[in-house]
Coordinates of C-alpha atoms in Angstrom, one line a residue:
Chain A
M1 CA 52.7 -59.5 56.7
S2 CA 49.4 -60.7 58.1
A3 CA 49.6 -64.1 56.2
D4 CA 52.5 -65.0 58.4
K5 CA 50.5 -64.3 61.6
I6 CA 50.3 -67.3 64.0
I7 CA 47.4 -67.5 66.4
M8 CA 47.5 -69.6 69.6
R9 CA 44.7 -70.2 72.2
G10 CA 45.1 -70.9 75.9
R11 CA 43.7 -70.0 79.3
K12 CA 43.5 -66.3 80.8
I13 CA 45.8 -66.3 83.9
V14 CA 45.6 -62.5 84.3
G15 CA 43.1 -60.5 82.2
G16 CA 44.1 -57.5 79.9
V17 CA 45.3 -56.8 76.4
A18 CA 48.9 -55.8 75.5
E19 CA 51.4 -56.2 72.7
G20 CA 55.1 -56.0 72.3
E21 CA 58.4 -57.4 71.3
A22 CA 58.9 -60.9 72.6
L23 CA 61.9 -62.0 75.0
V24 CA 61.9 -65.7 75.0
T25 CA 63.6 -68.3 77.1
S26 CA 63.1 -72.0 77.4
Q27 CA 64.8 -71.8 80.9
T28 CA 62.9 -71.2 84.1
I29 CA 63.5 -67.9 85.8
S30 CA 64.4 -67.3 89.4
G31 CA 62.8 -64.2 91.2
W32 CA 64.4 -63.3 94.4
G33 CA 68.3 -63.5 93.7
G34 CA 67.6 -64.1 90.0
I35 CA 66.4 -60.7 88.7
D36 CA 67.1 -57.1 89.7
P37 CA 63.5 -55.8 90.3
M38 CA 64.6 -52.2 89.9
T39 CA 65.6 -52.6 86.3
G40 CA 63.9 -55.8 85.3
T41 CA 67.1 -57.4 84.6
I42 CA 68.0 -61.1 84.8
I43 CA 71.1 -61.3 87.0
E44 CA 71.5 -65.3 87.6
T45 CA 74.9 -65.8 86.1
R46 CA 74.0 -69.3 84.7
H47 CA 71.0 -67.9 82.9
E48 CA 70.9 -67.8 79.1
L49 CA 69.3 -64.2 79.4
C50 CA 71.7 -62.9 82.0
G51 CA 72.2 -59.2 81.7
Q52 CA 68.9 -58.7 79.5
S53 CA 65.9 -56.8 80.7
F54 CA 62.3 -57.9 80.3
K55 CA 61.1 -54.3 81.0
D56 CA 58.2 -53.4 78.4
K57 CA 58.7 -56.8 76.6
V58 CA 56.5 -59.7 76.3
L59 CA 58.1 -62.3 78.4
V60 CA 57.9 -65.8 77.1
F61 CA 59.4 -68.4 79.5
R62 CA 59.1 -71.8 80.9
G63 CA 58.1 -71.0 84.4
A64 CA 59.4 -69.9 87.8
K65 CA 62.0 -71.6 89.9
G66 CA 64.0 -70.8 93.0
S67 CA 63.1 -68.9 96.2
S68 CA 59.6 -68.3 97.5
G69 CA 60.3 -64.5 97.1
W70 CA 59.3 -64.9 93.4
S71 CA 56.1 -63.0 93.6
A72 CA 57.5 -60.2 95.9
A73 CA 60.5 -59.7 93.4
F74 CA 58.1 -59.4 90.4
H75 CA 55.5 -57.5 92.3
Q76 CA 58.3 -55.0 92.8
T77 CA 59.2 -54.7 89.1
R78 CA 55.8 -53.3 88.6
L79 CA 56.3 -50.6 91.3
A80 CA 59.7 -49.8 89.8
G81 CA 58.2 -49.4 86.3
C82 CA 60.2 -52.5 84.8
A83 CA 57.5 -55.2 84.6
P84 CA 57.0 -56.9 81.2
K85 CA 54.0 -55.6 79.1
A86 CA 52.5 -59.2 78.9
V87 CA 53.6 -62.8 80.1
I88 CA 53.3 -66.2 78.6
F89 CA 54.5 -69.2 80.4
S90 CA 54.2 -73.0 79.9
E91 CA 54.5 -74.6 83.3
M92 CA 52.2 -73.7 86.1
T93 CA 53.4 -73.3 89.7
T94 CA 52.2 -71.4 92.6
K95 CA 55.2 -69.0 92.4
V96 CA 54.4 -68.0 88.9
A97 CA 50.7 -67.9 89.3
L98 CA 51.0 -65.4 92.3
G99 CA 53.7 -63.4 90.6
V100 CA 51.8 -62.8 87.5
V101 CA 48.6 -61.9 89.6
V102 CA 50.4 -59.2 91.6
M103 CA 52.4 -58.0 88.6
R104 CA 49.1 -57.5 87.0
T105 CA 50.4 -58.0 83.5
P106 CA 48.1 -59.7 80.9
C107 CA 48.9 -63.3 81.1
V108 CA 48.0 -66.5 79.2
S109 CA 49.2 -70.1 79.7
E110 CA 48.1 -73.7 78.8
L111 CA 48.3 -72.7 75.0
D112 CA 47.4 -75.2 72.3
D113 CA 50.9 -75.0 70.8
D114 CA 54.2 -74.7 72.7
P115 CA 54.9 -71.0 72.9
L116 CA 58.7 -71.7 73.5
E117 CA 58.8 -73.3 70.1
V118 CA 56.5 -70.9 68.2
I119 CA 57.6 -67.6 69.6
A120 CA 61.3 -66.3 69.0
T121 CA 62.8 -63.3 70.6
G122 CA 62.1 -60.2 68.5
D123 CA 58.8 -61.3 67.2
W124 CA 55.8 -59.0 67.8
V125 CA 53.4 -60.5 70.3
K126 CA 49.9 -59.5 71.0
V127 CA 48.3 -60.9 74.1
D128 CA 44.6 -60.8 74.4
A129 CA 44.4 -62.5 77.7
D130 CA 40.6 -61.8 78.2
N131 CA 39.9 -64.0 75.3
G132 CA 42.9 -66.3 75.9
I133 CA 44.4 -65.4 72.3
V134 CA 48.0 -65.0 71.5
E135 CA 48.9 -63.5 68.1
V136 CA 52.3 -63.8 66.8
I137 CA 54.0 -61.8 64.0
P138 CA 57.4 -63.3 63.3
K139 CA 60.1 -60.5 62.7
Chain B
M1 CA 36.1 -70.9 92.0
K2 CA 33.4 -72.4 94.2
L3 CA 33.1 -70.6 97.3
S4 CA 31.8 -71.7 100.7
S5 CA 29.4 -69.6 102.5
D6 CA 32.0 -68.3 104.8
E7 CA 34.4 -67.5 101.9
Q8 CA 31.6 -65.6 100.2
A9 CA 30.8 -63.6 103.3
M10 CA 34.5 -62.6 103.6
L11 CA 34.5 -61.5 99.9
D12 CA 31.3 -59.6 100.5
G13 CA 32.8 -57.8 103.2
E14 CA 31.0 -59.1 106.0
D15 CA 34.1 -59.6 108.2
G16 CA 35.5 -56.3 107.4
S17 CA 37.3 -54.8 104.5
G18 CA 40.7 -56.2 105.5
R19 CA 39.7 -59.9 105.1
Q20 CA 37.6 -58.8 102.1
K21 CA 40.8 -57.5 100.2
A22 CA 42.7 -60.7 101.3
M23 CA 39.8 -62.8 100.0
E24 CA 39.8 -60.9 96.7
L25 CA 43.6 -61.5 96.2
L26 CA 43.2 -65.2 97.1
V27 CA 40.4 -65.5 94.4
R28 CA 42.6 -63.8 91.6
Y29 CA 45.4 -66.1 92.8
G30 CA 43.2 -69.4 92.9
E31 CA 41.8 -68.6 89.4
A32 CA 45.2 -68.1 88.1
L33 CA 46.1 -71.5 89.3
G34 CA 43.0 -73.1 87.8
A35 CA 42.0 -74.1 91.5
E36 CA 38.5 -74.9 91.9
K37 CA 38.0 -74.4 95.8
F38 CA 40.0 -73.3 98.9
V39 CA 41.1 -75.4 101.7
D40 CA 41.1 -74.2 105.3
T41 CA 44.5 -73.4 106.9
D42 CA 45.5 -72.7 110.5
N43 CA 49.2 -72.6 109.9
V44 CA 50.7 -69.8 107.9
T45 CA 54.5 -69.1 107.7
G46 CA 55.8 -66.0 105.7
T47 CA 57.6 -62.6 105.5
M48 CA 54.4 -60.6 106.2
G49 CA 54.8 -57.0 106.8
S50 CA 58.6 -57.0 105.9
S51 CA 58.6 -54.2 103.3
S52 CA 61.7 -52.4 102.2
T53 CA 62.0 -48.6 102.4
F54 CA 61.7 -48.5 98.6
I55 CA 58.2 -50.0 98.7
R56 CA 57.2 -47.7 101.5
D57 CA 58.5 -44.6 99.8
Y58 CA 56.9 -45.9 96.4
F59 CA 53.5 -46.1 97.9
D60 CA 54.2 -42.9 100.0
T61 CA 52.7 -44.4 103.0
G62 CA 54.8 -42.9 105.5
D63 CA 54.0 -44.3 109.1
D64 CA 50.6 -45.7 108.1
R65 CA 51.4 -49.4 108.3
D66 CA 48.0 -50.7 107.5
K67 CA 48.1 -48.7 104.3
L68 CA 51.5 -50.1 103.3
F69 CA 50.1 -53.8 104.0
S70 CA 47.0 -53.1 102.0
Y71 CA 48.9 -52.0 99.1
F72 CA 51.9 -54.4 99.0
D73 CA 51.0 -57.4 101.1
L74 CA 47.5 -57.7 99.8
D75 CA 48.0 -56.0 96.6
S76 CA 45.0 -53.9 97.1
D77 CA 44.4 -50.4 95.5
E78 CA 42.5 -49.5 98.5
A79 CA 44.0 -48.8 102.0
V80 CA 42.0 -50.7 104.5
E81 CA 42.2 -51.5 108.2
I82 CA 44.1 -54.6 108.7
P83 CA 42.8 -56.9 111.4
K84 CA 44.6 -59.4 113.5
A85 CA 45.7 -62.8 112.0
R86 CA 42.9 -65.4 112.1
T87 CA 45.2 -68.3 111.9
F88 CA 48.3 -69.4 113.7
A89 CA 51.1 -67.4 112.0
C90 CA 54.8 -67.0 112.2
H91 CA 57.5 -65.1 110.6
L92 CA 60.5 -66.3 108.6
Q93 CA 64.1 -65.1 108.5
T94 CA 64.6 -61.3 107.9
R95 CA 67.2 -59.3 106.1
F96 CA 68.9 -58.1 109.2
E97 CA 70.9 -59.1 112.1
P98 CA 69.3 -57.0 114.8
Q99 CA 72.3 -57.4 117.5
R100 CA 75.1 -57.0 115.2
P101 CA 74.1 -54.3 112.5
D102 CA 77.6 -53.2 112.7
L103 CA 78.6 -56.4 110.7
H104 CA 76.8 -55.7 107.6
D105 CA 76.0 -52.6 105.5
T106 CA 72.5 -51.2 106.3
P107 CA 71.2 -48.2 104.3
A108 CA 70.4 -45.2 106.5
G109 CA 67.0 -45.7 108.1
A110 CA 66.7 -49.3 106.9
L111 CA 67.3 -50.9 110.3
E112 CA 64.9 -48.6 112.0
F113 CA 62.2 -49.2 109.4
H114 CA 62.8 -53.0 109.9
Q115 CA 62.3 -52.8 113.6
D116 CA 59.0 -50.8 112.9
N117 CA 58.0 -53.7 110.5
Q118 CA 58.7 -56.3 113.1
E119 CA 56.6 -54.6 115.8
Y120 CA 53.8 -54.0 113.5
T121 CA 53.7 -57.7 112.3
A122 CA 54.0 -58.9 115.8
G123 CA 51.0 -56.7 116.4
L124 CA 48.9 -58.5 114.0
G125 CA 49.5 -61.6 116.0
V126 CA 52.3 -63.1 113.9
K127 CA 55.0 -65.0 116.0
M128 CA 58.3 -63.4 115.2
L129 CA 60.3 -66.8 115.0
N130 CA 62.6 -65.1 112.5
T131 CA 64.0 -68.3 111.1
C132 CA 64.1 -70.4 108.0
T133 CA 63.5 -73.4 110.2
P134 CA 60.2 -72.7 112.0
Y135 CA 59.9 -76.5 112.2
V136 CA 62.7 -76.6 114.9
V137 CA 61.3 -73.9 117.0
G138 CA 57.6 -73.9 117.6
N139 CA 55.9 -74.6 114.3
T140 CA 55.7 -78.3 113.6
P141 CA 52.5 -79.2 111.9
A142 CA 51.1 -82.6 111.9
Q143 CA 50.7 -85.1 109.0
G144 CA 48.0 -84.2 106.7
E145 CA 47.7 -80.6 108.1
H146 CA 47.1 -78.0 105.4
C147 CA 49.7 -75.1 105.7
A148 CA 50.6 -72.0 103.6
W149 CA 54.3 -71.6 103.9
M150 CA 56.9 -69.7 102.3
E151 CA 60.7 -70.5 102.2
S152 CA 61.6 -73.3 99.9
S153 CA 63.7 -75.2 102.4
A154 CA 60.9 -75.1 105.0
V155 CA 58.1 -76.0 102.4
V156 CA 60.2 -79.1 101.2
Y157 CA 60.7 -80.3 105.0
C158 CA 57.0 -79.6 105.8
N159 CA 55.8 -81.8 102.8
S160 CA 58.4 -84.4 102.9
V161 CA 59.4 -85.0 106.6
L162 CA 56.4 -84.1 108.5
G163 CA 53.7 -85.2 105.8
A164 CA 51.9 -81.9 106.2
R165 CA 50.7 -80.1 103.0
T166 CA 51.8 -76.9 101.6
N167 CA 52.7 -75.3 98.2
T168 CA 55.5 -72.8 97.9
E169 CA 53.5 -69.8 98.8
G170 CA 54.7 -66.2 98.6
R171 CA 54.6 -62.8 100.3
E172 CA 51.1 -61.8 99.2
S173 CA 49.4 -65.3 99.6
T174 CA 50.6 -65.9 103.0
S175 CA 49.7 -62.4 104.2
A176 CA 46.1 -63.0 102.8
A177 CA 46.0 -66.5 104.1
M178 CA 46.7 -65.4 107.8
L179 CA 43.8 -63.0 107.6
T180 CA 41.2 -65.5 106.1
G181 CA 42.4 -69.0 107.0
K182 CA 42.2 -69.9 103.2
I183 CA 44.5 -71.0 100.6
P184 CA 43.8 -72.5 97.2
D185 CA 43.3 -76.3 97.0
W186 CA 45.8 -77.1 94.4
G187 CA 49.1 -78.9 94.2
F188 CA 50.5 -80.4 97.3
H189 CA 47.1 -80.0 99.1
R190 CA 45.8 -82.8 97.0
D191 CA 46.7 -86.7 97.2
E192 CA 47.5 -87.3 93.6
Y193 CA 50.1 -84.4 93.3
R194 CA 52.2 -85.9 96.2
F195 CA 53.3 -89.2 94.6
G196 CA 56.8 -89.5 93.3
S197 CA 58.0 -89.0 89.8
H198 CA 61.7 -90.1 89.8
H199 CA 63.1 -93.3 91.4
V200 CA 66.5 -92.7 93.0
K201 CA 68.5 -95.9 93.6
V202 CA 71.2 -95.0 96.2
E203 CA 74.3 -97.2 96.0
T204 CA 76.8 -95.4 98.2
P205 CA 76.6 -94.8 102.1
I206 CA 74.7 -91.6 102.9
E207 CA 75.5 -90.7 106.5
S208 CA 76.7 -87.2 107.3
V209 CA 75.1 -83.8 106.9
M210 CA 77.7 -83.3 104.0
D211 CA 76.6 -86.7 102.2
W212 CA 72.9 -85.6 102.5
G213 CA 73.8 -82.2 101.2
M214 CA 75.5 -83.4 98.2
M215 CA 73.0 -85.9 97.4
G216 CA 70.3 -83.1 97.7
Y217 CA 72.3 -81.0 95.2
Y218 CA 72.6 -83.7 92.7
V219 CA 69.1 -85.0 93.0
G220 CA 67.5 -81.5 92.7
K221 CA 69.6 -80.8 89.6
M222 CA 68.4 -84.1 88.0
V223 CA 64.6 -83.8 88.7
Q224 CA 64.1 -80.0 88.8
E225 CA 60.6 -79.4 90.0
N226 CA 59.6 -83.1 90.4
I227 CA 59.2 -85.4 93.2
P228 CA 62.2 -87.8 93.9
V229 CA 61.9 -91.1 95.6
I230 CA 65.2 -92.0 97.4
E231 CA 65.6 -95.7 97.8
G232 CA 68.5 -97.6 99.6
I233 CA 69.0 -95.6 102.6
S234 CA 69.6 -97.9 105.8
A235 CA 70.2 -95.6 108.6
A236 CA 67.3 -93.5 109.5
P237 CA 68.0 -89.9 108.5
E238 CA 68.0 -87.3 111.3
L239 CA 66.4 -83.8 111.3
I240 CA 69.6 -82.0 110.3
H241 CA 70.1 -84.6 107.5
H242 CA 66.7 -83.8 106.0
K243 CA 67.2 -80.1 106.7
H244 CA 70.4 -80.1 104.4
F245 CA 69.1 -82.4 101.9
G246 CA 65.8 -80.6 101.2
A247 CA 67.5 -77.2 101.2
A248 CA 69.9 -78.2 98.5
A249 CA 67.4 -80.1 96.3
A250 CA 65.0 -77.1 96.6
S251 CA 67.8 -74.6 95.4
S252 CA 69.6 -76.7 92.7
G253 CA 66.2 -77.9 91.4
G254 CA 62.8 -76.7 92.8
V255 CA 62.1 -79.8 94.8
E256 CA 59.1 -79.2 97.0
M257 CA 58.6 -82.8 98.2
Y258 CA 60.5 -85.9 98.4
H259 CA 60.1 -89.5 99.6
V260 CA 62.8 -91.5 101.4
V261 CA 61.4 -95.2 101.3
G262 CA 61.1 -96.6 104.7
H263 CA 61.8 -93.3 106.3
T264 CA 59.3 -90.5 105.6
P265 CA 55.5 -90.6 106.2
E266 CA 54.1 -91.2 102.8
A267 CA 56.8 -93.8 101.7
D268 CA 56.4 -96.9 103.6
S269 CA 57.2 -98.7 100.4
L270 CA 58.3 -97.6 96.9
E271 CA 54.7 -98.6 95.7
Q272 CA 53.2 -96.3 98.3
A273 CA 55.5 -93.2 97.4
L274 CA 54.9 -93.7 93.7
G275 CA 51.2 -94.1 94.0
S276 CA 49.0 -93.8 91.0
R277 CA 52.0 -92.6 88.8
K278 CA 52.4 -95.4 86.3
S279 CA 56.0 -94.9 85.5
A280 CA 58.9 -93.3 87.2
E281 CA 62.2 -92.2 85.7
N282 CA 65.2 -93.9 87.3
F283 CA 68.7 -93.1 88.1
V284 CA 71.4 -94.1 90.4
Y285 CA 73.2 -92.1 93.0
G286 CA 76.6 -93.7 93.7
I287 CA 80.1 -92.7 94.4
N288 CA 80.6 -91.2 90.9
E289 CA 77.5 -89.1 91.3
M290 CA 78.7 -88.0 94.6
R291 CA 82.0 -86.9 93.3
E292 CA 80.2 -85.2 90.5
A293 CA 78.2 -83.2 93.0
Y294 CA 81.2 -82.3 95.1
D295 CA 83.1 -81.1 92.1
E296 CA 80.3 -79.1 90.7
L297 CA 79.7 -77.5 94.1
N298 CA 83.4 -76.7 94.4
A299 CA 83.7 -75.3 90.8
Q300 CA 83.3 -71.8 92.1
G301 CA 86.3 -72.0 94.5
N302 CA 89.6 -71.1 93.3
S303 CA 92.0 -69.5 95.8
D304 CA 92.4 -71.6 98.9
D305 CA 92.8 -68.6 101.2
I306 CA 89.6 -68.6 103.2
D307 CA 88.4 -65.1 104.5
Y308 CA 85.1 -66.3 105.6
V309 CA 83.4 -69.6 106.8
M310 CA 79.6 -69.3 107.1
L311 CA 77.6 -71.9 109.0
G312 CA 74.0 -72.2 109.4
C313 CA 72.1 -72.5 106.2
P314 CA 69.5 -73.6 107.1
H315 CA 69.8 -72.2 110.3
Y316 CA 71.7 -74.3 112.7
T317 CA 70.2 -76.6 115.4
L318 CA 71.5 -76.7 119.0
E319 CA 72.9 -79.9 118.1
Q320 CA 75.0 -78.5 115.3
I321 CA 76.1 -75.6 117.3
A322 CA 77.2 -78.0 119.9
V323 CA 79.3 -79.9 117.2
V324 CA 81.0 -76.8 116.3
C325 CA 81.8 -75.7 119.9
R326 CA 83.5 -79.1 120.3
L327 CA 85.7 -78.4 117.3
I328 CA 86.6 -74.7 118.3
E329 CA 86.7 -74.8 122.1
G330 CA 90.2 -73.5 123.3
K331 CA 91.0 -72.5 119.7
K332 CA 91.2 -69.3 117.8
V333 CA 89.6 -68.3 114.5
H334 CA 92.7 -67.3 112.2
E335 CA 93.4 -63.6 112.0
N336 CA 92.9 -63.6 108.2
S337 CA 89.6 -65.4 108.5
N338 CA 86.1 -65.2 110.1
L339 CA 83.5 -67.6 111.4
W340 CA 79.9 -66.6 111.6
I341 CA 77.1 -69.0 112.6
F342 CA 73.6 -68.4 112.0
T343 CA 70.6 -69.6 114.0
S344 CA 67.2 -68.8 115.2
R345 CA 66.6 -66.9 118.4
A346 CA 65.1 -69.6 120.2
V347 CA 68.1 -71.9 119.6
R348 CA 70.4 -69.0 120.4
N349 CA 68.7 -68.5 123.7
E350 CA 69.1 -72.2 124.6
A351 CA 72.7 -72.0 123.3
I352 CA 73.4 -69.3 125.9
K353 CA 72.1 -71.6 128.7
H354 CA 75.0 -74.0 127.6
D355 CA 77.7 -71.4 127.5
F356 CA 78.0 -72.1 123.8
H357 CA 78.1 -68.3 123.1
K358 CA 81.0 -67.9 125.3
I359 CA 83.0 -70.6 123.7
I360 CA 82.0 -69.1 120.3
A361 CA 83.0 -65.6 121.4
K362 CA 86.2 -66.7 123.0
A363 CA 87.3 -68.4 119.8
G364 CA 86.7 -65.2 117.8
A365 CA 83.6 -66.4 116.1
V366 CA 80.1 -64.9 115.9
L367 CA 76.8 -66.4 116.7
M368 CA 74.0 -64.5 114.7
T369 CA 70.2 -64.9 114.4
D370 CA 67.4 -63.7 112.2
T371 CA 69.1 -63.9 108.9
C372 CA 72.1 -65.4 106.8
S373 CA 74.8 -64.1 104.4
A374 CA 72.5 -64.6 101.3
M375 CA 69.4 -63.0 102.9
A376 CA 71.3 -59.9 104.5
S377 CA 74.0 -59.6 101.6
A378 CA 76.4 -59.8 104.6
T379 CA 79.9 -61.1 104.7
P380 CA 82.9 -60.0 106.7
A381 CA 84.3 -56.9 105.1
G382 CA 86.8 -57.6 102.2
T383 CA 85.5 -61.2 101.8
K384 CA 86.7 -62.8 98.4
V385 CA 86.8 -66.4 99.2
A386 CA 83.9 -68.2 101.4
A387 CA 83.5 -71.7 102.6
T388 CA 80.3 -73.3 104.0
D389 CA 78.8 -76.8 104.8
S390 CA 75.6 -75.7 102.9
A391 CA 75.1 -76.7 99.3
K392 CA 72.3 -74.1 99.3
Q393 CA 74.4 -71.3 100.4
T394 CA 77.2 -72.5 98.0
Y395 CA 74.7 -72.2 95.3
Y396 CA 73.7 -68.6 96.2
L397 CA 76.7 -66.9 97.5
P398 CA 78.7 -66.5 94.2
S399 CA 75.9 -65.2 92.1
M400 CA 74.5 -62.8 95.0
L401 CA 77.5 -61.6 96.5
G402 CA 80.3 -62.1 93.8
V403 CA 82.6 -64.3 96.1
E404 CA 84.3 -67.6 95.6
A405 CA 82.8 -70.4 97.5
W406 CA 83.8 -73.9 98.8
F407 CA 81.7 -76.6 100.0
G408 CA 82.8 -79.1 102.5
S409 CA 82.0 -80.9 105.9
T410 CA 81.4 -79.0 108.9
K411 CA 84.9 -80.2 110.1
D412 CA 86.7 -78.9 107.0
C413 CA 84.8 -75.7 107.3
V414 CA 85.9 -75.2 110.9
D415 CA 89.4 -76.2 109.9
A416 CA 89.4 -73.5 107.3
A417 CA 88.2 -70.9 109.8
L418 CA 91.0 -71.8 112.1
T419 CA 93.9 -72.0 109.5
S420 CA 92.5 -69.7 106.9
K421 CA 93.3 -72.5 104.4
W422 CA 91.0 -74.6 102.4
R423 CA 91.9 -78.3 102.8
G424 CA 88.6 -79.9 102.2
V425 CA 88.3 -83.3 100.5
C426 CA 85.6 -85.3 98.8
P427 CA 84.7 -88.3 101.3

């Protein structure tokens, strides 16, 4: 239902347009040691998404933590065909910036509303990174 | 981003296509960060050129190393000729122990490929220090120096103890930085970013490596990615104390810089450390917080039958190896246990001059270089329960290798190796 559509605006981090089902976590994600790049699965035992894969999802998360191998691990998810379709995050760091650049997925951040509040897992999310627009259709 | 004339020239390909591709990546990265310009750097530390066989096979690059470096390290769609590094550059720890490959599983061909990687990277002019502690063995930047470093425990040391300036860089940004001498002017390169955000009042004596490791673990957990200011330390911390504190805080949280009032270069006073930040969150680190840290670190230890004691995270210094040698000289590691000590090549070479390697071998322990258990996914065969004096390694081992882990003092760990029993206590 289009009436329920929520629009947010932010800054393009990596250009492109993509849409898909949201996978949301308010926690930060570890790259090296925190994900299996060959399947796109979160493996950190303490993580609320442990065991879930972000492959082909729109990954909505707080930001990056952990090892400086973050970018290389997420870079490898692209090669393995397991990268998310698009990425939305809320806390800027060098780890996450470099990671999304080499993952080459459309990405926006610095949104005018808190994406971790607005978007729920399972919502349909369209990311028009070129124009900095995020469109959310709640499930 | 606003580019200087030399940056624009590189981007336009005037310095060759290798530096051009590196500059293209740095511009994409800088724009993603929202940086307005670059800073010059002449000090790069990373894992350049260390690709896995999966990455080689994915790109189908065979023996063409420049092609692999172009595609992965520079994230370029075009294979270009890779020139020599323009900056001082050195390599961090690796995933292999070159002298003792028998001690850990290596997929067929992986070790040979790793050795090819190492030769190629050295050929680009990178110093193969192969350690997470470059600041101990040949890369010690000066206060204010702009660096581009990877390795969270080295980054936090670089910013906090040396007063040099680096963000936590990654594989691709360090590879590009060494070819161009540029890194985005963002984060820790800027004065205003380096001020403390949390004020930690220490109310218990912090003296040993273990004390510093526990406090690092607790403080990291409390402040996450922020910048703690530690106040109340009387005895000046030594290099090894900073090494264990920073590594712990960088893994339980994401601490990239901290201040110790009266002891680190940007913290002559609390006011200086907090700088323009108007308010800081406060918390106390006392005996109760220390016990909480100890209990949490040891929550993943159950059985007291120790199969494996791991020392050297971050890589042991010569001083730490000497301490262990004093504890094990003339004794034997228990037949049901193992003791592996990890260090850098340079420190191992020095240790050999003092016959430390003989004392270690005679006790049935092993002195290893280049890697660690978490990096190499390497523990002695059949390990179920490990013990270590590193809060960082205690944090990683259970989730990465599925083993139980105990945390304690170096002495308690050595005792566990000699008796195969955990008898560690909270101080």
